[in-house]
Amino acid sequence: MVTGPYQAAQARLDLEEPQEGQVRAVPVLVPLALEEAYDYQPPEGEAPPPGTFVRVPLGSARRIGVVWGAARTADVAPKKLKSIIEVLDVPALPAVSRRLVDWVANYTLSPRGMVLKMMMSAPRAFEPEGPRFGYRAAGPPPDRMTPAREKVLNVAADGAVRAKAELAREAGVSAAVIEGLAAAGSLIRVEMPPPRPALPDPEHAPPELAPEQAEAAGKLIDAVRRGGFSVCLLDGVTGAGKTEVYFEAVAAALARGQQVLILLPEIALTSQFLDRFAKRFGCRPMEWHSAMGAAERGRIWRAVAKGEARAVAGARSALFLPFADLGLTVVDEEHEQSFKQEDYVRYQARDVAVVRGKLGKHPVILSSATPSIESVVNARQGRYEHVRLTSRYAGAALPDIRAIDLRADPPERGRWLSPALVSAVRDTLAADKQALLFLNRRGYAPLTLCRACGYRIECPQCSATLVEHRARGKLTCHHCGFVLPRPGDCPACGVSGKLVPCGPGVERVAEEVAERFPDVPAAILSSDFTTNLSEVRETIARISSGKARIVIGTQLVAKGHHFPGLALVGVVDGDLSLAQGGDPRAAERTFQLMQQVIGRAGREESGGVGLIQTHAPDHPVMRALISGDRDTFLAREIAAREAAVLPPFGRLAAIIVSAGAKPEAERYAQALAKAAPPAARIEVMGPAEAPLVLIRGRYRYRLLVKAPRNVDLQAFLRAWMDRAPLAKGSVRVIIDVDPYSFL
DNA sequence: AGCACGCCGACT
DNA sequence: GTCGGCGTGCTC
């Protein structure tokens, strides 16, 4: 029996056939937080088939939606039915995409309209394409010639039509020069044909693969040629050449005329990766990530829908592009936790990529040097094919990893680098190599303390201390973005000159490096919400070219960049990410992060060294890292997860209750827990205060649901939410299926 | 996401 | 008495 909206949503997945005498209507899903498609009367003539993009009236507004089925879904009073305004001239949303919306909405317990919204996140794609204009040489040279104008005219001398931005870039001048020349009559503005996306050529530059690589590539190519759904875990040590290997599978799919999607963590979408692709296939893939402009998004969305975009490299949201004929998805760095989206629709892109492969009947490749426990278990249980690469190419050896016991060999007071690490850096520089110091903490210091009154400077909106960013002269909150100019006097007691920064961030380590190695060029590589993508790309280029000799970096450095001259990696605080209490993936994440970051060393030739500063050199994670014994670590971790029925052996869902006032949040969370339906094999834990109780002015309580793998967790959650008390006032409830963050 | 409806404080 | 604050619910 259908008892509430959550279950009703599930029940209506089975569409009814139209009945005699009923008004003709089709369901249209609009990209809003709506669970259901609404029925509309079709325009004149035939009813548009499912997938058609249509404009419909909704309330007083007009919205673009998608025809979601062949027959009306619910018994709405006929006089309530409105008519479709128009059918849009946009390729229909493919059936696979529509089924993906339904699947993701059902799995994450998100309104279907919200998931559709992700699929339509390119508003320009639905507007008619305006004509594009370009410039070509024409007429006499201008009366006043300048060096900049000369450069432009030289470039334009070939008579080709170029877009304004392109011409300016090629000539190395600003767009204003072009406008000036056009006004002077030396350039003429002409309409350009819409650009054809470049076609990647699978035969452009096939690589020479080592025997092990060739064998691995063979398996992946087989899966592509065979067609149909399969998942392959491509598991190879850093520097084993996984990218070259999966590029061969990409080539096979392109050769079959199919589209290819390569998912990367957002920050790994560097020009380094795009250039590598271009070297192999003759042109760059299309990019898809959050930093793209509206026009660009629209163009790419359309190109993907028409099947003209053959290869797309994108961040997790690229999964929701309307591929016309996707033949292969690659998830690179599949272990990356950033594939989990933590807001709006909370989905794990790696898992959705696999589901999309299943729905679209095509292979999926998961690639990593440090695969997730989930994927390793799937491979062991035979659900995924496991393809391993064990040797680094060109004889490069894996780095030699050692621990520096901070208890025995501590840094001086107020310093963060131990004598052993400092001397290792010195040796590395003497050998004309690069050194990387890794600390997963942005800014200068994570805490500012008043020595007069003991006050810790905290965020007014979050239960967190403000982090000093000295270069910008600011204290900021890493949870909400709150910014405070660095005060001279204590905000609590007003005493001046007694504020002291406590603990290190990358900026502070960089300061220590500058003191110890005053003449050595250094670079900080840190992901900051204020630094933009191009800035980060520039820094990465400066490092890979060898201009920076010492690199101080956060997480960002671990993400698949290739730094040829790097011989030493020093981990400043090896204990930092282990200390995440309550997070079942803390050990796994630490192991992956350390392996990835240390794997940056010695990729070109042997002799890479990794040094981890730690207070717990005997911790199992540290021992596994030092001995390089991944299999023992995995066996331990997998056994522990299995015993505790944690993912992937069990399923988790977090319920986060938040409100503007603490008692309100707590009261509702407790009422919610009481309303949980009885279920023998499902455990509901909490509510408990979230580790970060307050974020953005909202107090948060968490509940955790744990169930065995074969239990329908979504059905349980739906039944629960349908009988839950109404959330009143400022109370909000968020359901996070398969949570990755436990804060 | 908009937008209308509805129930409590400072105004003509 | 009314204007208007934004909390709540509906949009086929």
mmCIF file with all atom_site columns, C-alpha atoms in Angstrom, chain A residues 41 89 115 126 170 222 247 249 314 360 365 456 491 503 527 547 558 616 667 671 731:
data_model
loop_
_atom_site.group_PDB
_atom_site.id
_atom_site.type_symbol
_atom_site.label_atom_id
_atom_site.label_alt_id
_atom_site.label_comp_id
_atom_site.label_asym_id
_atom_site.label_entity_id
_atom_site.label_seq_id
_atom_site.pdbx_PDB_ins_code
_atom_site.Cartn_x
_atom_site.Cartn_y
_atom_site.Cartn_z
_atom_site.occupancy
_atom_site.B_iso_or_equiv
_atom_site.pdbx_formal_charge
_atom_site.auth_seq_id
_atom_site.auth_comp_id
_atom_site.auth_asym_id
_atom_site.auth_atom_id
_atom_site.pdbx_PDB_model_num
ATOM 1  C CA . GLN A 1 41  ? -1.887 18.361 -22.903 1.00 0.00 ? 41  GLN A CA 1
ATOM 2  C CA . ASP A 1 89  ? 14.576 22.316 -31.115 1.00 0.00 ? 89  ASP A CA 1
ATOM 3  C CA . VAL A 1 115 ? 18.377 15.286 -10.588 1.00 0.00 ? 115 VAL A CA 1
ATOM 4  C CA . PHE A 1 126 ? 18.043 25.425 -24.763 1.00 0.00 ? 126 PHE A CA 1
ATOM 5  C CA . GLU A 1 170 ? 47.253 34.453 -31.295 1.00 0.00 ? 170 GLU A CA 1
ATOM 6  C CA . ASP A 1 222 ? 38.459 -6.563 -25.558 1.00 0.00 ? 222 ASP A CA 1
ATOM 7  C CA . PHE A 1 247 ? 43.825 5.580  -23.668 1.00 0.00 ? 247 PHE A CA 1
ATOM 8  C CA . ALA A 1 249 ? 40.478 1.489  -24.610 1.00 0.00 ? 249 ALA A CA 1
ATOM 9  C CA . GLY A 1 314 ? 35.085 16.201 -17.047 1.00 0.00 ? 314 GLY A CA 1
ATOM 10 C CA . GLY A 1 360 ? 23.823 2.145  -21.239 1.00 0.00 ? 360 GLY A CA 1
ATOM 11 C CA . ILE A 1 365 ? 37.127 1.450  -16.305 1.00 0.00 ? 365 ILE A CA 1
ATOM 12 C CA . ARG A 1 456 ? 40.756 31.213 20.616  1.00 0.00 ? 456 ARG A CA 1
ATOM 13 C CA . PRO A 1 491 ? 38.829 40.558 19.958  1.00 0.00 ? 491 PRO A CA 1
ATOM 14 C CA . GLY A 1 503 ? 50.223 25.068 14.565  1.00 0.00 ? 503 GLY A CA 1
ATOM 15 C CA . SER A 1 527 ? 43.661 24.593 -3.235  1.00 0.00 ? 527 SER A CA 1
ATOM 16 C CA . LYS A 1 547 ? 61.629 26.324 -11.861 1.00 0.00 ? 547 LYS A CA 1
ATOM 17 C CA . ALA A 1 558 ? 48.600 14.173 -4.689  1.00 0.00 ? 558 ALA A CA 1
ATOM 18 C CA . ALA A 1 616 ? 53.116 6.782  15.733  1.00 0.00 ? 616 ALA A CA 1
ATOM 19 C CA . ARG A 1 667 ? 14.356 17.868 19.876  1.00 0.00 ? 667 ARG A CA 1
ATOM 20 C CA . ALA A 1 671 ? 11.589 12.701 17.640  1.00 0.00 ? 671 ALA A CA 1
ATOM 21 C CA . VAL A 1 731 ? 14.413 22.426 11.033  1.00 0.00 ? 731 VAL A CA 1
#
